[in-house]
Structure formats: C-alpha cells, structure tokens
Amino acid sequence: MGRHRLGNEQKKRGKLFIIFKYTILGFFVIGLCCFIFFFSYLMGLEEWKEFDPNNIAEMQQTLLIYDCNGLETAALYSQENRLYVSIDDIPDYVKNAFIAVEDSRFYEHNGVDFIRIIGSAIADLKNGNLRQGASTISQQLVKNTSLTGERTISRKLQEAVMAFELEQAYTKDEILEMYLNYIPFGNGAYGIEAAAKVYFGTTTDSLTIAQAALLAGVIKAPTYYAPHIDMEKSIERRNLVLSLMFEQGYISEKDLEEAQSEAVVLNEKTEYEYGFFIDLVLSEAEDILLVDSEELLSSGYKIYTSLDQNLQNEVEALFEDSKNFPENAPDGELCQAALCILDSETSEIRAIVGGRSYETRRGLNRAVDMKRQPGSTIKPVLVYAPAMEKLGFTPTTLVLDETGDFDGYIPKNYSNTYSGWVTLRDALSKSLNLPAVRTLEKLGVETAKLYASNVGIPFEEEDTGLTLALGGFTTGVSPMMLCNAFTPFANGGYYSYPSCITKIEDASGDVIYECPDTKVSVLSEETAFLMTSILKSTVETGTARRLYTDGITIAAKTGTSSSDNISGNRDAWTVAYNAEYTICCWMGFDSTDEGHCLDSGVTGGTYPALLIKNIFEELYSEGEAPDFMQPDSIVEVKIDIQSLQNESAPTLASAFTPDDEAIFEYFRDNDVPTEYTSYWVVPSAPDDLSVTNGDGGYPSISFTPKQSFALYRIIRIGLEEGIPQLIGEYSGAASKITVNDYSAEYGHTYEYYIVPVHPEIEIKGELLTGPASGSVSITLLSEENYMP
C-alpha cells in the first residue's frame, strides 16, 4: 500500500516537472525569439533591409479577353493565373474561412502571433525539427512573395521581421486582400478569384460557404488537398475548416450541416478556345502596348475585342465537317482552308479561322500569315474599280472578249471560249479574263496598283505586268488582306485598317487604349454601288451562283489560280459580302505539287462559295438580311439590250421593246442615257421610191432603206384588179434595194408602194408595220415596144 501511494506521488511530481519544464522552455523560446526578433529589427540584417513591402502589391495578374458583347472569352497568364479582386467584393464568409483555418487571431496580432509560437515551438523542440506551423497570414504572404521555402530558424526570423514590417505599411484588410489574391491554390490558379473560376466555374462573390471552405483548406498543401487530385482528402479538409468556422462563431450550426452535406461539383476544365482569334489579339496587343508576351500575360490587362462568339462557333463547327472541303491528297494530307469575317462598315474582325485545326499557340494562322495568288478575285479591286473611278466605266461599258497577244503574254479564258464585245457587267460576273487584261492595259498598271495599295493590297517590285489582272502576283495576298480590300464596295467607298481590339484597360480599370477611327475615303459611293450591283450579278447568274440564297442579298467574286506544272488547281477563293459582313474563304494545299493540288473541278465557285453560303444562312436564320443602299446620285433606267452591242452607246428602251429585250441598269446621274432605242420603234418607209421600165420593160423598183433592222415589203396593185399583191420582203441592212418585177404583164398599169415591217414586234399576232410609202405608177406597153 505504501509503495503504491509513493509511486503515485512520484508520477504526479513527474508530470508537474514535465509541465514546468516545457513552460519554462516555452517562455525561453519566446524570450529568445523576441530578443532575436527585436535585435534583428533594430540592428538590421542586409537581406531584411532590402525588403520592400510595396513590392508585394505588384503581383502578376491574368490577362482577360472579352468579346464584342463584353462577355469574358479567355483568361491567359504567363506563370500565374491570377484575377485580382478587391476585398470589398469578397464576401465575409469567404474571408472568415481563411482566417478560421490559417490565422484565427489575425486581427489581434502585429504580424507575429507569439501565443501560437509557444505551442509550435514546444512541438518542434520536442520533435527535433521545424514541422509545426505558427505562421500568421502576414507571414505566409511574406513567405510566398519574398522568401525561399527552406525551414530554418534564420528563415523563420526573416519571415517574422518582414511580417512585422508589412503590418506597419498596410492595414489588416489590405494585407488580407493581397493574401487572398496571391496564394497558390493548385491547378494553375493563384488567388481566390482564379481559384473560384478554375475549380467551380464561378466568381468569388458567388461562392457558397462550402466552396469557400474547400478553397481555404486547399492552400495548406494544394498537391495533397486539391479536389481534382484527391476528392476524399479535400472534403475531409473542407469539413475541418467548416468546423473551425462554427467553433469561432462565423457560421451557424445549420450552415455547418448544410455546407458539410453539399456535394462538390467541379468545373470542367476548358481547352484554349478560339485559338486563332486569341492569337491575333495577343499579337495586336503586344504591338499596341509595345510589350513582350511575358508582360502582356502577367500585368492584369483587360482587352475588349470585336469577336462574335456565336459567329466564331459557327465557323469552327463548319471547319470540323470534312464534307465542306475538297478531298485530301493521295497521301492523306488535308486540303487546308482559311476564313475571316469582317464588319463591312468598320473592318473589325468578327471571326477568323486559320486552318482546318488549331494545333499550337501562336502558330501558323493562314488567314493572316499566308500569302497566295488571288486569281480572279483581284479583278474588282485592281482592274474594274479604278477603271470606273478613273476612266468613267459603267456596268454597260463594252469591253472586248477576244484572244490577243500582249507583248508575249497570251491569256486565255477559263472556258477557252470568247464572246466578242461584252458589257463590263458580263465580263466581271462571268469572270472573263481577256476583258480584264484589256481594261488594265487601258487603265495603266501603276494607276491600278495605286488604288489597290490604298486598300491594303501589297506589291513587289517585280509586279509590273498585265498578269496582275488575273492575280499573277510575285508573292500574293493573305485572306485578311483580300477580305478587307472588298469592304469599300460594301460600305460606300471607305477603307479602315482591320482590327480585333476595341479597347484595353490596365489592372486598375483605366482605359489605356481605344481603337482609333482609321476610316478614309478611297472610292466614290457611286462606284462602290455600281461595283456591288455587278457583283450581285455574279451571285445571281455568274460564277458565284452557288452562293445564291433567297431573301439574302449578297455580292461576291470567285477566283481560282492554277499552274502549268500541275494538272489541277492551286488556290480556290471566294470573297462575299453584304451591308453588314464581308467574308473571305481560301482553300488549297500548303505546298502545291502534282500530288497536292485541288482537282480541276474545284474552283472558287464550289467549296468556298458553299461554305460562305452556310454562314450567311446561319447569320440570318432568324432575322431579315439588309440590302445595299442606293445613293441618290445613282439612277436606274430600262435599257434596250440591242444597243449594248458593237461598241454602240446604250439607249433607253421604248414602249415597243419586249421585256426579254430590255434590262434595268444603274448609271451615275450625269451618265444616264437620254436617247431612246432606234430599234424597237415603228419602222419608217423610204422616201425615194422610184419605178422604171427595166430589162424587157418590166418594172424596176428601187429605194433606200431608212432603218437597217426593218423589213421592207414591196406591194403591187393592178389597176384593173385593184387587189394588193406582195412582190417580196427585203432586209433593210442593204444600202440600196433594187428589184425587177418579172411577174408583171404587158399591157397593164400597176401601182407600187413600200410597207416597212418590224421583224420582232408583234401586235395581236401580226408584225408591227409602219406607214406605207407613197405609191408610184407604171404602165407596161405591148412586148414589141421593148424588143431591141
């Protein structure tokens, strides 16, 4: 009994001794730390002297990109995905979740929590290492921003001193704001806003209590507690945070139960969307701001763009469907393609795709980086627009479609057939080559290049020949260049530089760039409208007729380039536009040879035209498409087709002109024809009819036709019978008509007159006749009187 009592007393004294020993040890550690801390602070060590708390605020921030409607499109970063959010926009329960688990006495200490240090120091000394954490939020912020991750007494002291200095420079809320915006959450997310988006697809102010607690639990060890790595451990850690929040009075018991039972639904990580467009934005932004990629991606800029997400999605979906493209090469290589869509009025880029698939960031974008031969798509830009502007050409101007040798250059039409004199409208809408070459020759290559250069078409020094009329460039053009060169036709004659950025804000929300208005007049509105009218014919009856869509007014030009070295085609183009959108599509192989070329039947009027047609149909599937506005200075009149031949000037249709022999055509108000057709009129009779005794005494009728188109009927009336008789019908094309009437009989008196007839005008089933000429009488004596 005594020994047992003695043993209990010894155990009790032993426990008291251990408590006393660790208490003394704890105070010793605290005293030692305080001594070293204040000595270091007062005396200053070199690395501590260099610490500037203000540098912490200069953290990397993610670049945000928005579409034309202000919707976030992309969040890009260099090394750290961070979206800065103000402390005022962070809900209290979010802040409290981090305080509860990381620094419950945050608002009570000055950067170093000596009370927490006691427990961790004792544990560390007991374990013989530095595993226990007592770091405050301020210390963690310093550690993550300014120190290495080593666990030594020296580093701990540095951390404490710097945390103290930090708290002298900033308020508690400012420190908490920096902390919540800086700390890593794993999965590429830095800061609470980026973490909310990455893990839950939401924003900080929309996080639930459970989501906030989960994120607060992750930061202790993201590689261990992140939900995408270990969901079970992440939920276990979340529930611990929720319990601490409840114990510290931040949430109610009901909140605790609901949050702990809430299912964790993670956001599906999205790939790099709209890659071709985003790459273009990055390049343009670097040029605008004069910064490199690293600075652009880490400075928190907000870039507002012209992107139409719906339109971009539609184009990308079309590019994923192989049926929209020509067949692959025999070795399996894809036929490539590129497409861009511009706002016809501003040249803002609405959508862009630079290849059949997006493969690497900042890689080849064929819509802007590639230059190819434009084929006949260049004709409106290089040939006919400047000819209209400088030479006064109109849609009815006649140009010769006939083979020719131009100093050794012998171009051919695609069909190798020729039509003689044709109107400019027909020449362009049917993409005839010879009229384009002849027009360029008359206009002058340098004059043509001057206009084309003004709308963004580049030329090499070697580009001086008439081959330019058919797209024979030394280097060529990109789809973006060609697309933008057509916008003046769509908007009344104005050219603007293409752009994808409308505004840039810095990390503070201040506007540091707004896209300037670069619009300049390059073409009269009359020429722009007349060109558009012709290119509408290209869609209605010409080479782009596959583009025709009922209810949608579209103007377009197709083009195809070939080579003598291959049996197929090199490039297939279509540029199409309406008053709102201008679209250019190119198709072909990156490197062209016999095994990598388009089939000879693949032209700009096939796959490229059909692809663009799909886009226009989708654009106006639920709304009315706009039409082009006719300027007040443009007049539409009815023209006689017969007058559009053989270099004659156009004339107005008459009341007798049949509908199928007349067309409506546009003219500048100072070029409107004033004369009516001389073809579709009442024919006139000759006024010089003469009848004499000719060979054998028979009547010889002679007269001069008044109109070449008319037919002239010679009518005879015998005075005895009194019945008109048709002698014959003769073409007015002859300069003089002389006819002998061998059916006349001797001994009779006859009266002759001429009835003019229009060969094509019918009234009530009868050809239109004009007033008859005056009659001439003649008498045939007996035969003996005329014998030699």
Tab-separated table of N, CA, C and O in Angstrom, residues 696-774:
chain	number	residue	atom	x	y	z
A	696	GLY	N	-36.391	44.302	-170.413
A	696	GLY	CA	-37.587	43.792	-171.073
A	696	GLY	C	-38.802	44.639	-170.807
A	696	GLY	O	-39.934	44.200	-171.077
A	697	GLY	N	-38.578	45.828	-170.279
A	697	GLY	CA	-39.692	46.708	-169.981
A	697	GLY	C	-40.353	46.433	-168.656
A	697	GLY	O	-41.263	47.150	-168.231
A	698	TYR	N	-39.902	45.345	-167.956
A	698	TYR	CA	-40.518	45.021	-166.672
A	698	TYR	C	-40.202	46.109	-165.643
A	698	TYR	O	-39.130	46.733	-165.687
A	699	PRO	N	-41.134	46.308	-164.673
A	699	PRO	CA	-40.937	47.361	-163.677
A	699	PRO	C	-39.684	47.084	-162.825
A	699	PRO	O	-39.471	45.969	-162.357
A	700	SER	N	-38.862	48.115	-162.656
A	700	SER	CA	-37.680	48.039	-161.778
A	700	SER	C	-37.916	48.974	-160.599
A	700	SER	O	-37.966	50.205	-160.771
A	701	ILE	N	-38.108	48.366	-159.425
A	701	ILE	CA	-38.430	49.126	-158.190
A	701	ILE	C	-37.130	49.380	-157.435
A	701	ILE	O	-36.381	48.452	-157.135
A	702	SER	N	-36.894	50.616	-157.057
A	702	SER	CA	-35.646	50.966	-156.369
A	702	SER	C	-35.929	51.953	-155.226
A	702	SER	O	-36.739	52.882	-155.398
A	703	PHE	N	-35.243	51.727	-154.063
A	703	PHE	CA	-35.407	52.641	-152.917
A	703	PHE	C	-34.250	52.447	-151.927
A	703	PHE	O	-33.519	51.457	-151.989
A	704	THR	N	-34.126	53.392	-151.040
A	704	THR	CA	-33.085	53.350	-149.985
A	704	THR	C	-33.748	53.069	-148.636
A	704	THR	O	-34.613	53.853	-148.200
A	705	PRO	N	-33.383	51.976	-147.932
A	705	PRO	CA	-33.991	51.675	-146.619
A	705	PRO	C	-33.688	52.767	-145.594
A	705	PRO	O	-32.591	53.327	-145.570
A	706	LYS	N	-34.666	53.054	-144.775
A	706	LYS	CA	-34.480	54.045	-143.718
A	706	LYS	C	-33.840	53.423	-142.466
A	706	LYS	O	-33.123	54.110	-141.740
A	707	GLN	N	-34.115	52.149	-142.170
A	707	GLN	CA	-33.640	51.517	-140.930
A	707	GLN	C	-33.103	50.129	-141.257
A	707	GLN	O	-33.760	49.335	-141.934
A	708	SER	N	-31.962	49.860	-140.749
A	708	SER	CA	-31.302	48.601	-141.084
A	708	SER	C	-32.002	47.396	-140.492
A	708	SER	O	-31.912	46.285	-141.033
A	709	PHE	N	-32.685	47.563	-139.358
A	709	PHE	CA	-33.332	46.416	-138.715
A	709	PHE	C	-34.643	46.030	-139.406
A	709	PHE	O	-35.146	44.925	-139.238
A	710	ALA	N	-35.229	46.963	-140.155
A	710	ALA	CA	-36.580	46.763	-140.692
A	710	ALA	C	-36.577	45.840	-141.913
A	710	ALA	O	-35.573	45.645	-142.592
A	711	LEU	N	-37.746	45.284	-142.148
A	711	LEU	CA	-38.013	44.548	-143.381
A	711	LEU	C	-38.890	45.442	-144.261
A	711	LEU	O	-39.766	46.165	-143.756
A	712	TYR	N	-38.664	45.374	-145.546
A	712	TYR	CA	-39.420	46.232	-146.459
A	712	TYR	C	-40.190	45.364	-147.469
A	712	TYR	O	-39.598	44.587	-148.212
A	713	ARG	N	-41.498	45.506	-147.439
A	713	ARG	CA	-42.377	44.742	-148.321
A	713	ARG	C	-42.762	45.607	-149.536
A	713	ARG	O	-43.239	46.741	-149.382
A	714	ILE	N	-42.525	45.024	-150.694
A	714	ILE	CA	-42.929	45.712	-151.929
A	714	ILE	C	-44.334	45.215	-152.310
A	714	ILE	O	-44.551	44.017	-152.500
A	715	ILE	N	-45.262	46.149	-152.372
A	715	ILE	CA	-46.669	45.821	-152.655
A	715	ILE	C	-47.025	46.396	-154.042
A	715	ILE	O	-46.707	47.543	-154.368
A	716	ARG	N	-47.729	45.568	-154.826
A	716	ARG	CA	-48.175	45.974	-156.152
A	716	ARG	C	-49.694	45.861	-156.239
A	716	ARG	O	-50.278	44.895	-155.764
A	717	ILE	N	-50.319	46.861	-156.905
A	717	ILE	CA	-51.766	46.825	-157.129
A	717	ILE	C	-52.012	47.022	-158.635
A	717	ILE	O	-51.576	48.023	-159.231
A	718	GLY	N	-52.654	46.030	-159.224
A	718	GLY	CA	-53.055	46.179	-160.641
A	718	GLY	C	-54.296	47.031	-160.725
A	718	GLY	O	-55.269	46.767	-159.995
A	719	LEU	N	-54.256	48.030	-161.590
A	719	LEU	CA	-55.391	48.952	-161.626
A	719	LEU	C	-56.675	48.260	-162.071
A	719	LEU	O	-57.785	48.651	-161.700
A	720	GLU	N	-56.503	47.229	-162.903
A	720	GLU	CA	-57.693	46.518	-163.338
A	720	GLU	C	-58.307	45.690	-162.204
A	720	GLU	O	-59.525	45.668	-162.013
A	721	GLU	N	-57.439	44.959	-161.453
A	721	GLU	CA	-57.964	44.093	-160.378
A	721	GLU	C	-58.216	44.873	-159.076
A	721	GLU	O	-59.161	44.593	-158.341
A	722	GLY	N	-57.312	45.807	-158.763
A	722	GLY	CA	-57.449	46.578	-157.520
A	722	GLY	C	-57.100	45.809	-156.269
A	722	GLY	O	-57.500	46.195	-155.161
A	723	ILE	N	-56.355	44.690	-156.413
A	723	ILE	CA	-56.022	43.850	-155.257
A	723	ILE	C	-54.527	43.960	-154.959
A	723	ILE	O	-53.699	43.719	-155.851
A	724	PRO	N	-54.128	44.331	-153.707
A	724	PRO	CA	-52.706	44.410	-153.361
A	724	PRO	C	-52.059	43.028	-153.432
A	724	PRO	O	-52.648	42.018	-153.030
A	725	GLN	N	-50.843	43.002	-153.917
A	725	GLN	CA	-50.119	41.737	-154.049
A	725	GLN	C	-48.682	41.937	-153.576
A	725	GLN	O	-48.016	42.902	-153.982
A	726	LEU	N	-48.218	41.016	-152.731
A	726	LEU	CA	-46.844	41.103	-152.190
A	726	LEU	C	-45.859	40.615	-153.234
A	726	LEU	O	-45.922	39.473	-153.684
A	727	ILE	N	-44.941	41.484	-153.595
A	727	ILE	CA	-43.913	41.116	-154.552
A	727	ILE	C	-42.720	40.473	-153.850
A	727	ILE	O	-42.112	39.526	-154.340
A	728	GLY	N	-42.375	40.978	-152.660
A	728	GLY	CA	-41.249	40.425	-151.920
A	728	GLY	C	-40.980	41.210	-150.645
A	728	GLY	O	-41.498	42.320	-150.450
A	729	GLU	N	-40.186	40.594	-149.724
A	729	GLU	CA	-39.837	41.229	-148.441
A	729	GLU	C	-38.315	41.257	-148.347
A	729	GLU	O	-37.651	40.215	-148.467
A	730	TYR	N	-37.753	42.442	-148.093
A	730	TYR	CA	-36.311	42.609	-148.194
A	730	TYR	C	-35.744	43.287	-146.949
A	730	TYR	O	-36.379	44.187	-146.373
A	731	SER	N	-34.547	42.852	-146.570
A	731	SER	CA	-33.896	43.378	-145.363
A	731	SER	C	-33.389	44.787	-145.587
A	731	SER	O	-32.832	45.110	-146.651
A	732	GLY	N	-33.565	45.596	-144.541
A	732	GLY	CA	-33.094	46.970	-144.606
A	732	GLY	C	-31.605	47.093	-144.391
A	732	GLY	O	-31.080	48.205	-144.364
A	733	ALA	N	-30.894	45.946	-144.195
A	733	ALA	CA	-29.459	46.006	-143.969
A	733	ALA	C	-28.714	46.474	-145.205
A	733	ALA	O	-27.585	46.983	-145.119
A	734	ALA	N	-29.343	46.303	-146.380
A	734	ALA	CA	-28.700	46.729	-147.627
A	734	ALA	C	-28.763	48.249	-147.749
A	734	ALA	O	-29.731	48.882	-147.317
A	735	SER	N	-27.747	48.812	-148.345
A	735	SER	CA	-27.723	50.265	-148.501
A	735	SER	C	-28.681	50.746	-149.595
A	735	SER	O	-29.198	51.858	-149.527
A	736	LYS	N	-28.949	49.896	-150.582
A	736	LYS	CA	-29.859	50.236	-151.664
A	736	LYS	C	-30.548	48.956	-152.127
A	736	LYS	O	-29.914	47.918	-152.255
A	737	ILE	N	-31.832	49.033	-152.340
A	737	ILE	CA	-32.582	47.849	-152.787
A	737	ILE	C	-33.146	48.133	-154.176
A	737	ILE	O	-33.834	49.145	-154.400
A	738	THR	N	-32.880	47.216	-155.098
A	738	THR	CA	-33.432	47.303	-156.454
A	738	THR	C	-33.995	45.931	-156.822
A	738	THR	O	-33.290	44.917	-156.741
A	739	VAL	N	-35.258	45.913	-157.238
A	739	VAL	CA	-35.943	44.651	-157.547
A	739	VAL	C	-36.682	44.796	-158.879
A	739	VAL	O	-37.396	45.787	-159.109
A	740	ASN	N	-36.545	43.817	-159.768
A	740	ASN	CA	-37.306	43.765	-161.030
A	740	ASN	C	-38.533	42.869	-160.849
A	740	ASN	O	-38.430	41.748	-160.336
A	741	ASP	N	-39.679	43.371	-161.246
A	741	ASP	CA	-40.926	42.618	-161.108
A	741	ASP	C	-41.225	41.906	-162.413
A	741	ASP	O	-41.886	42.433	-163.322
A	742	TYR	N	-40.736	40.678	-162.524
A	742	TYR	CA	-40.940	39.906	-163.751
A	742	TYR	C	-42.323	39.244	-163.818
A	742	TYR	O	-42.656	38.590	-164.818
A	743	SER	N	-43.085	39.425	-162.726
A	743	SER	CA	-44.436	38.843	-162.755
A	743	SER	C	-45.461	39.802	-163.366
A	743	SER	O	-46.637	39.457	-163.553
A	744	ALA	N	-45.031	40.996	-163.670
A	744	ALA	CA	-45.949	41.974	-164.285
A	744	ALA	C	-46.279	41.546	-165.729
A	744	ALA	O	-45.486	40.856	-166.378
A	745	GLU	N	-47.429	41.948	-166.201
A	745	GLU	CA	-47.884	41.551	-167.524
A	745	GLU	C	-47.922	42.784	-168.433
A	745	GLU	O	-48.293	43.886	-168.015
A	746	TYR	N	-47.560	42.536	-169.694
A	746	TYR	CA	-47.591	43.612	-170.673
A	746	TYR	C	-49.028	44.079	-170.883
A	746	TYR	O	-49.980	43.305	-170.814
A	747	GLY	N	-49.112	45.328	-171.142
A	747	GLY	CA	-50.430	45.885	-171.430
A	747	GLY	C	-51.223	46.262	-170.187
A	747	GLY	O	-52.395	46.614	-170.293
A	748	HIS	N	-50.542	46.208	-168.999
A	748	HIS	CA	-51.242	46.547	-167.756
A	748	HIS	C	-50.542	47.731	-167.072
A	748	HIS	O	-49.354	47.969	-167.266
A	749	THR	N	-51.358	48.379	-166.237
A	749	THR	CA	-50.825	49.503	-165.436
A	749	THR	C	-50.798	49.071	-163.962
A	749	THR	O	-51.800	48.532	-163.456
A	750	TYR	N	-49.656	49.354	-163.293
A	750	TYR	CA	-49.502	48.946	-161.888
A	750	TYR	C	-49.111	50.145	-161.012
A	750	TYR	O	-48.480	51.102	-161.492
A	751	GLU	N	-49.488	49.978	-159.763
A	751	GLU	CA	-49.092	50.973	-158.737
A	751	GLU	C	-48.265	50.242	-157.667
A	751	GLU	O	-48.697	49.226	-157.141
A	752	TYR	N	-47.068	50.793	-157.351
A	752	TYR	CA	-46.191	50.152	-156.349
A	752	TYR	C	-46.016	51.074	-155.123
A	752	TYR	O	-45.932	52.304	-155.271
A	753	TYR	N	-45.935	50.434	-153.953
A	753	TYR	CA	-45.582	51.181	-152.722
A	753	TYR	C	-44.867	50.237	-151.757
A	753	TYR	O	-44.899	49.011	-151.921
A	754	ILE	N	-44.221	50.811	-150.761
A	754	ILE	CA	-43.400	50.058	-149.786
A	754	ILE	C	-44.045	50.119	-148.401
A	754	ILE	O	-44.415	51.204	-147.922
A	755	VAL	N	-44.132	48.936	-147.760
A	755	VAL	CA	-44.626	48.853	-146.364
A	755	VAL	C	-43.479	48.403	-145.469
A	755	VAL	O	-42.978	47.280	-145.624
A	756	PRO	N	-43.022	49.279	-144.553
A	756	PRO	CA	-41.959	48.873	-143.615
A	756	PRO	C	-42.520	47.982	-142.500
A	756	PRO	O	-43.626	48.219	-141.997
A	757	VAL	N	-41.755	46.965	-142.133
A	757	VAL	CA	-42.214	45.996	-141.121
A	757	VAL	C	-41.115	45.816	-140.066
A	757	VAL	O	-39.930	45.699	-140.402
A	758	HIS	N	-41.523	45.800	-138.775
A	758	HIS	CA	-40.554	45.471	-137.703
A	758	HIS	C	-40.511	43.950	-137.571
A	758	HIS	O	-41.554	43.312	-137.375
A	759	PRO	N	-39.338	43.334	-137.662
A	759	PRO	CA	-39.275	41.867	-137.696
A	759	PRO	C	-39.560	41.187	-136.369
A	759	PRO	O	-39.765	39.977	-136.334
A	760	GLU	N	-39.579	41.963	-135.246
A	760	GLU	CA	-39.723	41.308	-133.937
A	760	GLU	C	-40.882	41.817	-133.101
A	760	GLU	O	-41.211	41.213	-132.087
A	761	ILE	N	-41.467	42.923	-133.490
A	761	ILE	CA	-42.580	43.456	-132.702
A	761	ILE	C	-43.893	42.936	-133.274
A	761	ILE	O	-44.187	43.122	-134.474
A	762	GLU	N	-44.646	42.284	-132.411
A	762	GLU	CA	-45.951	41.781	-132.828
A	762	GLU	C	-47.052	42.473	-132.055
A	762	GLU	O	-46.914	42.720	-130.846
A	763	ILE	N	-48.128	42.783	-132.760
A	763	ILE	CA	-49.319	43.333	-132.132
A	763	ILE	C	-50.501	42.482	-132.567
A	763	ILE	O	-50.801	42.381	-133.769
A	764	LYS	N	-51.127	41.827	-131.608
A	764	LYS	CA	-52.246	40.924	-131.877
A	764	LYS	C	-51.876	39.872	-132.910
A	764	LYS	O	-52.645	39.565	-133.834
A	765	GLY	N	-50.664	39.348	-132.757
A	765	GLY	CA	-50.231	38.265	-133.615
A	765	GLY	C	-49.672	38.689	-134.943
A	765	GLY	O	-49.250	37.848	-135.750
A	766	GLU	N	-49.679	39.973	-135.246
A	766	GLU	CA	-49.186	40.465	-136.519
A	766	GLU	C	-47.957	41.333	-136.277
A	766	GLU	O	-47.879	42.081	-135.295
A	767	LEU	N	-46.998	41.240	-137.182
A	767	LEU	CA	-45.814	42.081	-137.067
A	767	LEU	C	-46.192	43.544	-137.239
A	767	LEU	O	-47.063	43.883	-138.058
A	768	LEU	N	-45.537	44.381	-136.461
A	768	LEU	CA	-45.817	45.808	-136.496
A	768	LEU	C	-45.358	46.396	-137.834
A	768	LEU	O	-44.223	46.183	-138.266
A	769	THR	N	-46.267	47.132	-138.475
A	769	THR	CA	-45.918	47.804	-139.738
A	769	THR	C	-46.013	49.306	-139.558
A	769	THR	O	-46.807	49.819	-138.750
A	770	GLY	N	-45.195	50.002	-140.317
A	770	GLY	CA	-45.248	51.454	-140.307
A	770	GLY	C	-46.063	51.979	-141.471
A	770	GLY	O	-46.514	51.207	-142.333
A	771	PRO	N	-46.245	53.269	-141.524
A	771	PRO	CA	-46.982	53.869	-142.644
A	771	PRO	C	-46.310	53.552	-143.979
A	771	PRO	O	-45.085	53.541	-144.079
A	772	ALA	N	-47.119	53.257	-144.960
A	772	ALA	CA	-46.587	52.912	-146.292
A	772	ALA	C	-46.031	54.143	-146.977
A	772	ALA	O	-46.384	55.292	-146.669
A	773	SER	N	-45.148	53.863	-147.880
A	773	SER	CA	-44.583	54.960	-148.673
A	773	SER	C	-45.612	55.444	-149.693
A	773	SER	O	-46.656	54.826	-149.894
A	774	GLY	N	-45.304	56.533	-150.327
A	774	GLY	CA	-46.153	56.972	-151.417
A	774	GLY	C	-46.064	55.998	-152.591
A	774	GLY	O	-45.055	55.314	-152.758
